[in-house]
Tab-separated table of C-alpha atoms and ligand atoms in Angstrom:
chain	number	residue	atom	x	y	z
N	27	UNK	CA	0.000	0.000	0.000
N	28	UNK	CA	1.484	3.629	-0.829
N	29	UNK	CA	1.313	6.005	1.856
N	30	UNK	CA	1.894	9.724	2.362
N	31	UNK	CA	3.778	11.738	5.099
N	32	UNK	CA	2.902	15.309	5.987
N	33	UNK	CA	2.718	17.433	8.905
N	34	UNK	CA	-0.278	17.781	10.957
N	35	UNK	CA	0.367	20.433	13.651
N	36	UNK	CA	3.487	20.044	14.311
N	37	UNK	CA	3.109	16.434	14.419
N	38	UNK	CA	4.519	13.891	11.602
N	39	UNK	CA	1.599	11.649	10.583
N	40	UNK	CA	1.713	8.868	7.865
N	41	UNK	CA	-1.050	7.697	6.438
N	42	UNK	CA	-2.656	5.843	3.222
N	43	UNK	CA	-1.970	7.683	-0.258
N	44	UNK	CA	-5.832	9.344	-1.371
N	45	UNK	CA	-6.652	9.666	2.572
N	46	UNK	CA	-8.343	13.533	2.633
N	47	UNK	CA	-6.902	15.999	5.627
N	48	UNK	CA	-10.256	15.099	8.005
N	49	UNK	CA	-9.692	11.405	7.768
N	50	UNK	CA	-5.881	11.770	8.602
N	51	UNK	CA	-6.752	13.788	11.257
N	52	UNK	CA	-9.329	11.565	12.626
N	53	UNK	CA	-6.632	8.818	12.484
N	54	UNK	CA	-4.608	10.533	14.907
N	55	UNK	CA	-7.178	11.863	17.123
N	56	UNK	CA	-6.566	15.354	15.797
N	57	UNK	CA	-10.356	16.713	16.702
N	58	UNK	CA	-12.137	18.553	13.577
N	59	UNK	CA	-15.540	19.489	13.777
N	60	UNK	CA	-17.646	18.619	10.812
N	61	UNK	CA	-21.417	19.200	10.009
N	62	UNK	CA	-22.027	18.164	6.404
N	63	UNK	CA	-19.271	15.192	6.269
N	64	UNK	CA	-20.626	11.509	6.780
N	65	UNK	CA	-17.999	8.679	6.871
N	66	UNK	CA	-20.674	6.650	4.860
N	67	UNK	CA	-21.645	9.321	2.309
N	68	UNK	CA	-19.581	11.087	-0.703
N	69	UNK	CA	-18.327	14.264	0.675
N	70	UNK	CA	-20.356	17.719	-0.620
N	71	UNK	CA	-17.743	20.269	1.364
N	72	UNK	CA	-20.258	22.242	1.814
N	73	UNK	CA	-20.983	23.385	5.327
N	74	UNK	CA	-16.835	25.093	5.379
N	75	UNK	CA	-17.148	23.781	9.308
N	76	UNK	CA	-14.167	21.509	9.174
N	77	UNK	CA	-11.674	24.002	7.627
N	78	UNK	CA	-7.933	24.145	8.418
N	79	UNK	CA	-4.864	26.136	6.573
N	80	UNK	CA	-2.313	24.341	4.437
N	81	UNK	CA	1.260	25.932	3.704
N	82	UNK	CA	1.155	27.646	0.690
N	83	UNK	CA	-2.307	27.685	-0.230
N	84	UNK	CA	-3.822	31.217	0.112
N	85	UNK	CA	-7.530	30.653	1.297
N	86	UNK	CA	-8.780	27.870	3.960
N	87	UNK	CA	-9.131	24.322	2.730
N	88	UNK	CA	-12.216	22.050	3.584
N	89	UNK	CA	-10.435	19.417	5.205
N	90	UNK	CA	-13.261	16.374	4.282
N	91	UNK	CA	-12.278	17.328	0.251
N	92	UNK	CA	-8.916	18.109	0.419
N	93	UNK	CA	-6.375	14.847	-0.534
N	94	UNK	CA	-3.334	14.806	2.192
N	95	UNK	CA	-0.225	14.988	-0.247
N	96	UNK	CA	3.416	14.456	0.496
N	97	UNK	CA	5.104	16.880	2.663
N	98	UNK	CA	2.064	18.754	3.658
N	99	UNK	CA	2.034	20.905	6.026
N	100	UNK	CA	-1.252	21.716	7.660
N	101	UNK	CA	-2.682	23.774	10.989
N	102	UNK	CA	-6.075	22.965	12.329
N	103	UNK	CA	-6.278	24.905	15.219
N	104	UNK	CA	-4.660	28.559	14.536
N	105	UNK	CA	-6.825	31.611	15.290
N	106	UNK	CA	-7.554	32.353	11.742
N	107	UNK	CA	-9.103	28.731	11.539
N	108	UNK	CA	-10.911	29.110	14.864
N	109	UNK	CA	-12.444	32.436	13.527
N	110	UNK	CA	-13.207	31.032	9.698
N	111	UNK	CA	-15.347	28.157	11.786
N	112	UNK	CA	-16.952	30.545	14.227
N	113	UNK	CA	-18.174	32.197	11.838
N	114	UNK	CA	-19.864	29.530	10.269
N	115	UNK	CA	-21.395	28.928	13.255
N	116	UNK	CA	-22.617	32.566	13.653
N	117	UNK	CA	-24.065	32.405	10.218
N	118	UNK	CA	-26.007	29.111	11.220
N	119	UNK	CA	-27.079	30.245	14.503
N	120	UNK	CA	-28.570	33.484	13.105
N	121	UNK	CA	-31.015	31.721	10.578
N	122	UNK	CA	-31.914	29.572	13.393
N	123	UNK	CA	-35.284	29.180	16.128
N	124	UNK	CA	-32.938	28.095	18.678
N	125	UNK	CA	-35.831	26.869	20.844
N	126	UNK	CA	-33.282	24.010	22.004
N	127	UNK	CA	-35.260	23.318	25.386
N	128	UNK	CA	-38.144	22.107	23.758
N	129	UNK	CA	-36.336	20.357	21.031
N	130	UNK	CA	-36.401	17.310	21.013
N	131	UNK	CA	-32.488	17.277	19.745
N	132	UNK	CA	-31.021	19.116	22.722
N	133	UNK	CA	-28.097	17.184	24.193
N	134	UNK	CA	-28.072	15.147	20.696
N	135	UNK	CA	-27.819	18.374	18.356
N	136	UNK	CA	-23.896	18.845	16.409
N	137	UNK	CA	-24.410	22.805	16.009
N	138	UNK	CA	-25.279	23.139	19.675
N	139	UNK	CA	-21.989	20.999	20.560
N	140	UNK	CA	-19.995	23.297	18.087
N	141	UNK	CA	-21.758	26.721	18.943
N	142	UNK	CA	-20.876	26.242	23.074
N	143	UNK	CA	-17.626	25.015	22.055
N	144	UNK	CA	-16.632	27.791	19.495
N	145	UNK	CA	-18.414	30.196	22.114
N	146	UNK	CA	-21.194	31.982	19.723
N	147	UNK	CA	-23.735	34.171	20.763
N	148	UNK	CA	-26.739	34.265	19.143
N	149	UNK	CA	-27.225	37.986	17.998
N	150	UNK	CA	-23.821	38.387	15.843
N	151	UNK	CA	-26.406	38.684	12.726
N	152	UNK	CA	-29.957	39.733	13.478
N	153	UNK	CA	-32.155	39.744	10.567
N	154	UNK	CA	-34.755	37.451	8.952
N	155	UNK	CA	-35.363	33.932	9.551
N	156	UNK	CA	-36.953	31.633	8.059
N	157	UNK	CA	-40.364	30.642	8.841
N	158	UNK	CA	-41.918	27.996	6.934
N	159	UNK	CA	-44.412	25.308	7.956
N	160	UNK	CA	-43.734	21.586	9.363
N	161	UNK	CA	-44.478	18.673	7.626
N	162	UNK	CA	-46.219	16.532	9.755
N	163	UNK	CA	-48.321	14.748	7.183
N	164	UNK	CA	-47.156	11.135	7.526
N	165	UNK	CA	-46.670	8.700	11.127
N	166	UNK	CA	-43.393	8.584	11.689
N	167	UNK	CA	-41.232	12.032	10.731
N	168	UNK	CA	-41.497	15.156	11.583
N	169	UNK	CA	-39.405	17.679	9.252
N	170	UNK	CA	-38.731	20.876	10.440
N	171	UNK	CA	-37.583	23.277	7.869
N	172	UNK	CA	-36.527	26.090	9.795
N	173	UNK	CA	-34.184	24.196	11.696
N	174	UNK	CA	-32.384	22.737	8.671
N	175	UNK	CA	-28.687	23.899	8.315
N	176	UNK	CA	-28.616	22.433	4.527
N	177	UNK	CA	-25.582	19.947	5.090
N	178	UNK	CA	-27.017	17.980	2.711
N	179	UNK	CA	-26.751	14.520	4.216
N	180	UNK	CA	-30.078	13.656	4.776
N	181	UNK	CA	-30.467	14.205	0.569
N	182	UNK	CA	-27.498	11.736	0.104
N	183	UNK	CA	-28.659	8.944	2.624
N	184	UNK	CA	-31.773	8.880	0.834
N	185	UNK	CA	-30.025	8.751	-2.858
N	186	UNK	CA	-26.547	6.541	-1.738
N	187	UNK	CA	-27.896	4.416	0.929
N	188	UNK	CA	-31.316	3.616	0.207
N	189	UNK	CA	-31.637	4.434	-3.469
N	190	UNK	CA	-34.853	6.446	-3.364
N	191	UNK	CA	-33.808	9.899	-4.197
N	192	UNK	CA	-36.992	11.499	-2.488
N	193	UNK	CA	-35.084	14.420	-1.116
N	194	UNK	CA	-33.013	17.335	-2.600
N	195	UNK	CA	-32.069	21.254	-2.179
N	196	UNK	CA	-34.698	23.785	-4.143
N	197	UNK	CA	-35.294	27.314	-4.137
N	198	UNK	CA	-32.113	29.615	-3.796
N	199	UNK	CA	-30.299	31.551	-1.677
N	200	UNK	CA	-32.148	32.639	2.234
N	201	UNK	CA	-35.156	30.763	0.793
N	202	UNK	CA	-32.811	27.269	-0.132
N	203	UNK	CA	-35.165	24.416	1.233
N	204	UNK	CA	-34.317	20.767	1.246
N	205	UNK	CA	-37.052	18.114	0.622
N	206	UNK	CA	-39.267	15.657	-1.471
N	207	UNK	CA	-39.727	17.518	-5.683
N	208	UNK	CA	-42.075	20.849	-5.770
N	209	UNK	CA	-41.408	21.368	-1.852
N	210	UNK	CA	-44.607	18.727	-1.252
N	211	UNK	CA	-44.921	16.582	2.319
N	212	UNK	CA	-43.407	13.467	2.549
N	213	UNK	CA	-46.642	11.468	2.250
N	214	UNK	CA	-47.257	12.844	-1.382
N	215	UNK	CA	-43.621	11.867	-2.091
N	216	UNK	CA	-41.998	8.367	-3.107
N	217	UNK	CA	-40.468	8.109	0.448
N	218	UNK	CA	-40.755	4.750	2.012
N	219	UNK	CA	-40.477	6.304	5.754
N	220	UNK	CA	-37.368	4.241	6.291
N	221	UNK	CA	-35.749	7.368	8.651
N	222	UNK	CA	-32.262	7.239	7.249
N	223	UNK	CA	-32.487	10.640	6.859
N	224	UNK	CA	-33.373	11.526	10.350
N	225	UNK	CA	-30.493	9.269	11.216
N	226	UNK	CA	-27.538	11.550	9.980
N	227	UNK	CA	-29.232	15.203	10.819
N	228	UNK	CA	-27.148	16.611	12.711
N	229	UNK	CA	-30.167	18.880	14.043
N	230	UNK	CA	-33.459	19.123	15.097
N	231	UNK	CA	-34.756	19.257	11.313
N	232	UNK	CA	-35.583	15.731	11.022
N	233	UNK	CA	-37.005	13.870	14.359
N	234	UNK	CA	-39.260	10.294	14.947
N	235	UNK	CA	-42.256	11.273	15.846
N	236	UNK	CA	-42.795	8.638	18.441
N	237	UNK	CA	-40.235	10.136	20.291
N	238	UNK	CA	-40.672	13.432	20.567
N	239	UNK	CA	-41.134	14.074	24.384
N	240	UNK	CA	-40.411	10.472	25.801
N	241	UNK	CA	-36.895	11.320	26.699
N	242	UNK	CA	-33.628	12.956	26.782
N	243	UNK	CA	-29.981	11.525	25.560
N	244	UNK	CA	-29.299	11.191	28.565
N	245	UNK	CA	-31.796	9.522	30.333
N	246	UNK	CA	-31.678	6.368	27.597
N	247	UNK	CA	-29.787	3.516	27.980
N	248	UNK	CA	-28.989	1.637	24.464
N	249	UNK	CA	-29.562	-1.791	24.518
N	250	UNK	CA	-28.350	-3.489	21.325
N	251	UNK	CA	-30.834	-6.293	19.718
N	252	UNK	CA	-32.018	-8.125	16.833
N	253	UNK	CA	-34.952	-6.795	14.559
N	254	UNK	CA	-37.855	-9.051	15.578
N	255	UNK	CA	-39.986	-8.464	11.801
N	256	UNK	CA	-38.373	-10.755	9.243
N	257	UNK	CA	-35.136	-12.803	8.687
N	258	UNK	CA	-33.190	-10.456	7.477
N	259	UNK	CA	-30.849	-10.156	10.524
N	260	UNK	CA	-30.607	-6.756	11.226
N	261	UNK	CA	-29.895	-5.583	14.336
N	262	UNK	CA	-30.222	-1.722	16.199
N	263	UNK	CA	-30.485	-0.090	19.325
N	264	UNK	CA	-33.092	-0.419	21.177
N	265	UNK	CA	-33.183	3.200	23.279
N	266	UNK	CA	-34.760	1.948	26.616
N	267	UNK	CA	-35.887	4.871	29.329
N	268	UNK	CA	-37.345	3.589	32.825
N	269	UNK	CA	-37.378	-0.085	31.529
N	270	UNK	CA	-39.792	1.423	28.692
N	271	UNK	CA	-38.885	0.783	24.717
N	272	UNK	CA	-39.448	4.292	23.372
N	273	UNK	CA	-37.809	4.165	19.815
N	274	UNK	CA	-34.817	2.831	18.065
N	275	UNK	CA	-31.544	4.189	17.149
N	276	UNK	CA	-29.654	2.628	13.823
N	277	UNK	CA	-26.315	1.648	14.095
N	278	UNK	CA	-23.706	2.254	11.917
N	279	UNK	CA	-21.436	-0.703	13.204
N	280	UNK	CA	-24.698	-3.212	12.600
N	281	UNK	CA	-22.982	-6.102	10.542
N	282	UNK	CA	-25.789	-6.893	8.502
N	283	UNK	CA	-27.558	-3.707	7.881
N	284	UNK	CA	-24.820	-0.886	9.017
N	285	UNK	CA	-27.312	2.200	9.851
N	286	UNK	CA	-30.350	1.476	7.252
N	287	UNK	CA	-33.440	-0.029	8.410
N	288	UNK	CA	-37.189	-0.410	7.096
N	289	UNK	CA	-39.713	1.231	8.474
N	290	UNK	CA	-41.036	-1.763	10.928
N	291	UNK	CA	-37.357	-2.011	11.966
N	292	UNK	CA	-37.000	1.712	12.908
N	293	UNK	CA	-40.992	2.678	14.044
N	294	UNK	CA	-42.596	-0.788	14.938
N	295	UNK	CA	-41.298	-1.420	17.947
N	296	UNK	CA	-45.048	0.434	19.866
N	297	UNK	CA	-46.703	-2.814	19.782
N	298	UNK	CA	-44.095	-3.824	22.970
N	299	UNK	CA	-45.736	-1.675	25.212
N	300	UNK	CA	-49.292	-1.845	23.636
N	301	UNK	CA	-52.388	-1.599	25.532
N	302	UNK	CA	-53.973	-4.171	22.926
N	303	UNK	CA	-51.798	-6.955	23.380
N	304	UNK	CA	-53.070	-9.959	24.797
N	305	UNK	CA	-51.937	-10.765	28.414
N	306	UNK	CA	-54.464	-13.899	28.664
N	307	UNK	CA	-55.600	-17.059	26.656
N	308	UNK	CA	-59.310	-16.161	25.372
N	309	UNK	CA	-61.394	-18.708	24.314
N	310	UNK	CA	-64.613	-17.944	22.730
N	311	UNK	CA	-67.864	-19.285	24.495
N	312	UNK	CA	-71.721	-18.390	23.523
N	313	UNK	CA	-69.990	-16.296	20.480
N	314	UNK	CA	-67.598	-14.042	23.093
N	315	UNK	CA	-64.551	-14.309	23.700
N	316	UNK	CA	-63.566	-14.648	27.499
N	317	UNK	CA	-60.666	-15.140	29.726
N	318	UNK	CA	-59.760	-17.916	30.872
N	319	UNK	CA	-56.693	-20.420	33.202
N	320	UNK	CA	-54.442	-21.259	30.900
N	321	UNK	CA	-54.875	-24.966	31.843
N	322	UNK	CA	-58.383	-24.575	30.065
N	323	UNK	CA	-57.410	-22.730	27.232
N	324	UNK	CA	-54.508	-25.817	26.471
N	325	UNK	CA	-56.652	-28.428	27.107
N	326	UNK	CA	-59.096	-27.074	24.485
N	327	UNK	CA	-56.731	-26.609	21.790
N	328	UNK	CA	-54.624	-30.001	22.930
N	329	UNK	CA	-58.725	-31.107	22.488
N	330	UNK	CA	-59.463	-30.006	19.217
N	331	UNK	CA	-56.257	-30.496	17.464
N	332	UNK	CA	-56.264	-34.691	18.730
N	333	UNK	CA	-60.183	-34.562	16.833
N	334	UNK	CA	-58.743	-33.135	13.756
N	335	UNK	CA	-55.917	-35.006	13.184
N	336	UNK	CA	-57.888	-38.504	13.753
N	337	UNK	CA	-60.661	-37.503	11.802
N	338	UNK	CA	-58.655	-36.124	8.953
N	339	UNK	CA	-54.889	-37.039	9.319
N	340	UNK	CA	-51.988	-35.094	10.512
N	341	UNK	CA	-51.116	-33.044	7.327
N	342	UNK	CA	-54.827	-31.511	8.228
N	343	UNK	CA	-52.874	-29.293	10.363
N	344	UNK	CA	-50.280	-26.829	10.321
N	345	UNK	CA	-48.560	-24.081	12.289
N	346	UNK	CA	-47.003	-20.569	11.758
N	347	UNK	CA	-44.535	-19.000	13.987
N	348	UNK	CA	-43.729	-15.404	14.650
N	349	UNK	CA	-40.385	-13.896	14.486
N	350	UNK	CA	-41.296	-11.662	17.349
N	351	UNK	CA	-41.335	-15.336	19.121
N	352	UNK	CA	-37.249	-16.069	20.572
N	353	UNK	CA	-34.972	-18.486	19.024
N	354	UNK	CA	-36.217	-21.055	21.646
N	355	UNK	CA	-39.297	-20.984	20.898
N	356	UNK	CA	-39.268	-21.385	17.462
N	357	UNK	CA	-37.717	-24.218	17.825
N	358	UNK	CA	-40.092	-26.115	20.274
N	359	UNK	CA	-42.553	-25.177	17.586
N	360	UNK	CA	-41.083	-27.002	14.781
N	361	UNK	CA	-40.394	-29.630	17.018
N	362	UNK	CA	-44.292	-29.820	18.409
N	363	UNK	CA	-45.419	-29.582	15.081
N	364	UNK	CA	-43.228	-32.881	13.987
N	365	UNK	CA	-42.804	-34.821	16.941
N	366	UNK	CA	-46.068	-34.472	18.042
N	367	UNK	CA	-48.615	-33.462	15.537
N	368	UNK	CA	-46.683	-35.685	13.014
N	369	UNK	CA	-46.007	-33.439	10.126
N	370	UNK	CA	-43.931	-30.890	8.585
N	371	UNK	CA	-46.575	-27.935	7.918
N	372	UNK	CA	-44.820	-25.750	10.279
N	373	UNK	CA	-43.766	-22.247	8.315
N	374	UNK	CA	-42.348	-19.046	9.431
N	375	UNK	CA	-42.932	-14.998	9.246
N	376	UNK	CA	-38.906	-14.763	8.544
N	377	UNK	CA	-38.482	-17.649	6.037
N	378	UNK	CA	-37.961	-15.525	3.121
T	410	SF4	FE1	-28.966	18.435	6.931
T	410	SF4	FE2	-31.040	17.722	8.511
T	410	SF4	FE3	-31.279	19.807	6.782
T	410	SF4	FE4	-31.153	17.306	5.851
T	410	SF4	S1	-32.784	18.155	7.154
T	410	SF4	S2	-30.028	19.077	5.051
T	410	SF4	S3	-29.735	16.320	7.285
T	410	SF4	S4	-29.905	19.669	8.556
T	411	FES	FE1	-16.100	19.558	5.523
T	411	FES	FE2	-18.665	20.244	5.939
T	411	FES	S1	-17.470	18.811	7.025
T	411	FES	S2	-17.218	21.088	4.520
């Protein structure tokens, strides 16, 4: 493998030829910050956060576009580079609602992290902002325009990762908008609600409805799992808040899936703490169905299935199981179903 050697700080850093600037600093724990730059998406050096001065080149260079070369000599933390970033953080800031207590980003959000950190106030630019309606028209996503800093990610997820290409940048200049063609709602778009894109915002533009209010950063623990819908294999974080599933959080390092997921993977997991599940065997009697011991309700069914099968054979009945069901218990099934019953009819949700 070719590598390249330049100077990073003060610091002599070697690193794979084509590596850009960010990547070699991430490799040495060199901090940059960085709003529109995605390790999993092309780079668009466009939000100018993660700038930093190279010898002999006269303006700032975007560190996530700019190839480390031989002998380079770059500076990431001089004053001129502080100032060129807080900057671009005062220019953010002033075109935004910063109603952080109520969003439901705070202690998540990137340009909060980087505003306290670079020290910006709020009223460097005073002027217009934008103000331009939510779209709240489908279950699952709530877009917030006037929070969007236009990094661009969420329109790459949606065209790199999952293929749709639902979302881009129209309109120009202060009125530049990102979303679905002809600035409609998501539910008159071809989105299939899979929430990539509300997994890379780096803001409160894009949130999951279902978890707007149930809890802060902070107060959820992460508990990684399996998705229980098919047989895919993907797995996620399940974020967990007083022993209570309240949403799901991709992740990246997910071997199967990395961070995309499907819809039920990302917003089914409500039926877990649903008031409709059944916590009882019903069985029905004069044409209602009633609780009952679960003794009764298994001595019905053990009833009923030893009628069937001598009146009309044991490949008369068959059996689906759930993937929502453990590993265990899929198992016994299959093994019920031809042990006991006597055939093979026994299928699965997650066979496909
Ligand atoms: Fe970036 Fe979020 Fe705006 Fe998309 S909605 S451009 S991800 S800030
Ligand atoms: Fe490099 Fe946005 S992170 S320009």
């Amino acid at each position: 493998m070719s590598t390249v050697t330049l100077n990073i700080d003060d610091r002599k850093v070697t690193i794979p030829a084509g590596t850009t600037v960010l990547e070699a600093c991430r490799m040495n724990n060199i901090p940059i910050p960085t709003l529109c730059h995605d390790p999993e998406l092309t780079n668009s050096g466009s939000c100018r956060l993660c700038v930093v001065e190279v010898e002999g080149m006269r303006s700032l260079s975007p560190s996530c576009v700019t190839v480390a070369t031989q002998g380079m000599q770059v500076k990431t933390n001089t004053r001129r580079v502080k100032e060129a970033r807080k900057t671009v953080l005062e220019l953010l800031v002033a075109n935004h609602p910063l109603d952080c207590m109520t969003c439901q980003k705070m202690g998540d959000c990137s340009l909060a992290q980087y505003a306290y950190e670079y020290g910006v106030k709020d009223d460097v630019y005073p002027g217009e902002r934008r103000n331009v309606c939510l779209d709240d028209s489908n279950p699952f996503i709530v877009r917030d325009s006037n929070k969007c800093i236009l990094c661009g990610k969420c329109v790459r997820v949606c065209e790199e990762v999952q293929g749709r290409s639902v979302l881009d940048f129209y309109q120009r200049g202060f009125e530049s908008l990102v979303g679905p063609a002809f600035g409609s709602d998501l539910s008159q778009s071809d989105c299939v609600l899979c929430g990539s894109c509300v997994s890379v915002c780096p803001v409160g533009a894009l949130t999951e409805k279902q978890m707007i209010g149930k809890g802060r950063p902070w107060e959820i623990k992460k508990v990684q799992t399996t998705c229980p819908f098919c047989g895919t294999g993907c797995s996620f974080d399940l974020n967990v808040k007083a022993g209570e599933v309240i949403g799901v959080t991709s992740n990246p390092e997910a071997p199967v899936n990395g961070r995309a997921l499907c819809v039920k993977g990302r917003f089914g997991t409500d039926f877990i703490h649903s008031p409709n599940r059944l916590t009882a065997p019903l069985v029905k009697k004069d044409g209602e169905f009633v609780e009952v011991e679960w003794d009764e309700a298994l001595d019905l069914v053990a009833s009923k299935l030893r009628a069937i099968k001598s009146e009309y054979g044991a490949d008369s009945i068959a059996a689906l199981s759930s993937a929502h069901c453990t590993n265990e218990e899929n198992y016994l099934m299959q093994k019920f179903m031809r042990a006991v019953i006597g055939t093979n009819n026994i299928d699965h949700c997650a066979r496909t």
